[in-house]
Coordinates of C-alpha atoms in Angstrom, one line a residue:
X191 CA -16.0 -15.4 -15.3
X192 CA -16.7 -16.1 -11.6
X193 CA -15.6 -13.3 -9.6
X194 CA -14.2 -15.2 -6.4
X195 CA -12.0 -17.0 -9.6
X196 CA -10.6 -13.4 -10.8
X197 CA -9.7 -12.6 -7.1
X198 CA -7.9 -15.8 -6.4
X199 CA -6.0 -15.3 -9.8
X200 CA -5.2 -11.8 -8.9
X201 CA -3.8 -12.8 -5.3
X202 CA -1.8 -15.8 -7.1
X203 CA -0.1 -13.5 -9.5
X204 CA 0.7 -11.2 -7.2
X205 CA 2.4 -14.2 -5.1
X206 CA 3.7 -15.8 -8.2
X207 CA 5.5 -12.4 -9.5
X208 CA 7.0 -11.8 -6.0
X209 CA 8.4 -15.6 -6.1
X210 CA 10.1 -14.8 -9.6
X211 CA 11.3 -11.5 -9.0
X212 CA 13.3 -12.9 -6.0
X213 CA 14.5 -15.8 -8.0
X214 CA 15.7 -13.5 -10.9
X215 CA 17.4 -10.9 -8.4
X216 CA 19.1 -13.5 -7.1
X217 CA 20.5 -15.1 -10.0
X218 CA 21.5 -11.8 -11.3
X219 CA 23.5 -11.0 -8.0
X220 CA 25.2 -14.1 -8.5
X221 CA 25.9 -13.5 -11.9
X222 CA 24.2 -16.7 -13.4
X223 CA 21.7 -15.1 -16.0
X224 CA 22.6 -17.4 -18.5
X225 CA 20.4 -20.0 -17.2
X226 CA 18.0 -18.1 -15.7
X227 CA 15.0 -18.8 -18.2
X228 CA 15.3 -22.5 -16.9
X229 CA 15.3 -21.5 -13.2
X230 CA 12.2 -19.1 -14.2
X231 CA 10.4 -22.0 -16.1
X232 CA 11.2 -24.4 -13.2
X233 CA 9.7 -22.1 -10.7
X234 CA 6.6 -21.3 -12.6
X235 CA 5.9 -25.3 -13.2
X236 CA 6.7 -25.8 -9.4
X237 CA 3.7 -23.2 -8.5
X238 CA 1.7 -24.9 -11.2
X239 CA 2.3 -28.2 -9.8
X240 CA 1.7 -26.9 -6.4
X241 CA -1.7 -25.6 -7.2
X242 CA -2.8 -28.4 -9.3
X243 CA -4.9 -30.4 -6.9
X244 CA -6.7 -27.2 -5.9
X245 CA -7.4 -26.4 -9.3
X246 CA -8.5 -30.0 -10.1
X247 CA -11.1 -29.6 -7.0
X248 CA -12.0 -26.0 -8.3
X249 CA -13.1 -26.9 -11.7
X250 CA -14.8 -30.1 -10.4
X251 CA -16.6 -28.4 -8.0
X252 CA -17.5 -25.3 -10.3
X253 CA -18.2 -27.4 -13.6
X254 CA -21.7 -26.5 -14.0
X255 CA -20.6 -23.4 -15.7
X256 CA -19.7 -25.4 -18.9
X257 CA -22.0 -28.4 -18.2
X258 CA -19.6 -30.7 -17.8
X259 CA -19.7 -32.1 -14.0
X260 CA -20.0 -35.8 -14.3
X261 CA -19.9 -36.4 -18.1
X262 CA -15.8 -37.1 -18.2
X263 CA -14.5 -40.5 -19.7
X264 CA -11.7 -41.3 -17.7
X265 CA -8.5 -41.0 -19.4
X266 CA -4.6 -40.0 -19.1
X267 CA -5.0 -36.6 -17.0
X268 CA -8.7 -36.4 -17.1
X269 CA -10.7 -37.0 -14.0
X270 CA -14.5 -37.5 -13.9
X271 CA -16.1 -34.2 -13.4
X272 CA -13.2 -32.1 -14.4
X273 CA -13.1 -30.8 -18.2
X274 CA -14.5 -31.8 -21.3
X275 CA -14.0 -35.6 -22.5
X276 CA -13.0 -34.1 -26.2
X277 CA -10.5 -32.1 -27.8
X278 CA -12.7 -29.3 -29.2
X279 CA -14.6 -27.2 -26.2
X280 CA -18.1 -27.4 -26.3
X281 CA -19.7 -24.1 -27.2
X282 CA -20.4 -23.1 -23.6
X283 CA -16.8 -23.2 -22.6
X284 CA -15.6 -21.5 -25.6
X285 CA -18.1 -18.4 -24.6
X286 CA -16.6 -18.6 -21.5
X287 CA -12.7 -18.4 -22.4
X288 CA -13.5 -15.4 -24.4
X289 CA -15.6 -13.6 -21.9
X290 CA -12.7 -14.4 -19.4
X291 CA -10.1 -13.0 -22.1
X292 CA -11.6 -10.9 -24.6
X293 CA -8.0 -10.7 -26.7
X294 CA -5.2 -13.1 -27.6
X295 CA -3.4 -13.7 -24.5
X296 CA 0.0 -13.1 -25.9
X297 CA 1.5 -9.9 -24.3
X298 CA 0.6 -6.7 -26.4
X299 CA -1.8 -8.5 -28.8
X300 CA -5.2 -7.1 -29.3
X301 CA -6.5 -9.8 -31.5
X302 CA -10.2 -10.5 -30.4
X303 CA -10.6 -13.7 -28.8
X304 CA -13.2 -14.9 -31.0
X305 CA -10.9 -14.7 -34.0
X306 CA -8.4 -16.9 -32.1
X307 CA -7.7 -20.5 -31.4
X308 CA -8.5 -22.2 -28.0
X309 CA -5.3 -23.5 -27.1
X310 CA -4.5 -26.3 -24.6
X311 CA -1.8 -24.9 -22.1
X312 CA -0.7 -28.3 -21.4
X313 CA -1.3 -30.0 -25.0
X314 CA -4.2 -32.3 -25.0
X315 CA -2.1 -35.3 -26.5
X316 CA 0.2 -35.0 -23.2
X317 CA -2.7 -35.2 -20.9
X318 CA -4.0 -31.7 -20.6
X319 CA -7.8 -31.3 -19.9
X320 CA -10.2 -29.6 -22.3
X321 CA -11.3 -27.3 -19.5
X322 CA -11.1 -23.3 -18.5
X323 CA -8.2 -24.0 -16.3
X324 CA -6.0 -25.6 -19.6
X325 CA -7.5 -23.3 -22.2
X326 CA -6.6 -19.7 -23.6
X327 CA -7.4 -17.9 -26.8
X328 CA -4.2 -17.4 -29.0
X329 CA -4.0 -15.6 -32.3
X330 CA -2.9 -17.7 -35.0
X331 CA 0.7 -16.3 -35.3
X332 CA 1.3 -16.3 -31.6
X333 CA -0.3 -19.7 -31.3
X334 CA 2.2 -21.1 -33.7
X335 CA 5.0 -19.3 -32.1
X336 CA 4.1 -20.9 -28.5
X337 CA 3.8 -24.3 -30.3
X338 CA 6.8 -23.9 -32.9
X339 CA 9.4 -22.2 -30.8
X340 CA 9.5 -24.1 -27.4
X341 CA 11.9 -21.5 -25.8
X342 CA 8.7 -19.3 -25.0
X343 CA 6.8 -21.3 -22.2
X344 CA 3.1 -20.6 -21.3
X345 CA 1.8 -21.9 -17.9
X346 CA -1.7 -21.6 -16.5
X347 CA -1.5 -22.0 -12.9
X348 CA -5.1 -21.0 -12.3
X349 CA -8.2 -20.8 -14.6
X350 CA -7.3 -17.4 -16.6
X351 CA -4.0 -16.9 -15.0
X352 CA -1.1 -17.4 -17.4
X353 CA 2.5 -16.6 -17.0
X354 CA 4.6 -16.0 -20.3
X355 CA 8.4 -17.0 -19.7
X356 CA 10.4 -15.5 -22.7
X357 CA 13.7 -17.1 -24.1
X358 CA 15.7 -14.3 -21.8
X359 CA 13.9 -15.5 -18.5
X360 CA 11.8 -12.5 -18.4
X361 CA 7.8 -13.2 -17.7
X362 CA 4.7 -11.7 -18.4
X363 CA 1.7 -12.6 -16.3
X364 CA -2.0 -12.3 -17.8
X365 CA -4.9 -11.9 -15.7
X366 CA -8.5 -13.1 -16.3
X367 CA -10.3 -9.9 -17.2

C-alpha cells in the first residue's frame, strides 16, 4: 500500500470519527437515538460523496500499481483509467487488496484475507468500480451479513478506509495496514 495513501486514510479517519461522534452526541443530547443509525449512515455517505472526485483522481493517477490505467471500457460509474473493466479483479489488484488488509475487514474478524471474498463496497451492478477504492476482503459469513442484512452498512470513503455502521447506529472504522 502506498504510504501516502495510508497517511491520508489515517487523517480522514480522524476527521470522519470526529464528525460522526459529534452527530451521535447531538442526537443523544436531543433524545433522538431512535433514528441515529440513519443519521450516521447519511453523514458517512455525505463524506463518501464529498471525497468521490478526489478518490477518482487519485485512483486514476496511481492506477499503474494495478496495471489498469487507460484500459477501462467506459460504462455506468466507470471512468477511463479508474478501476478494472470487469467484475473480477486481476491478480495484481487482488494481491494489493490482500496486502492492504491481511484479514477480513469486519470488526474483530481475523480470517486471513487470502481465504476471503473480495467484496465491492458499492455493488458492481450498481456502478461500483472494480478498484482498490471499492474493494476489501470479507470472509464468507461476514460477506453474507453485509449483503443479506442491509441494516449493516459498509462505506469505503478512501482506498482501504472503511466505515461499518451497525443497526444501532454505532460505527467501526477500519484502516489500511
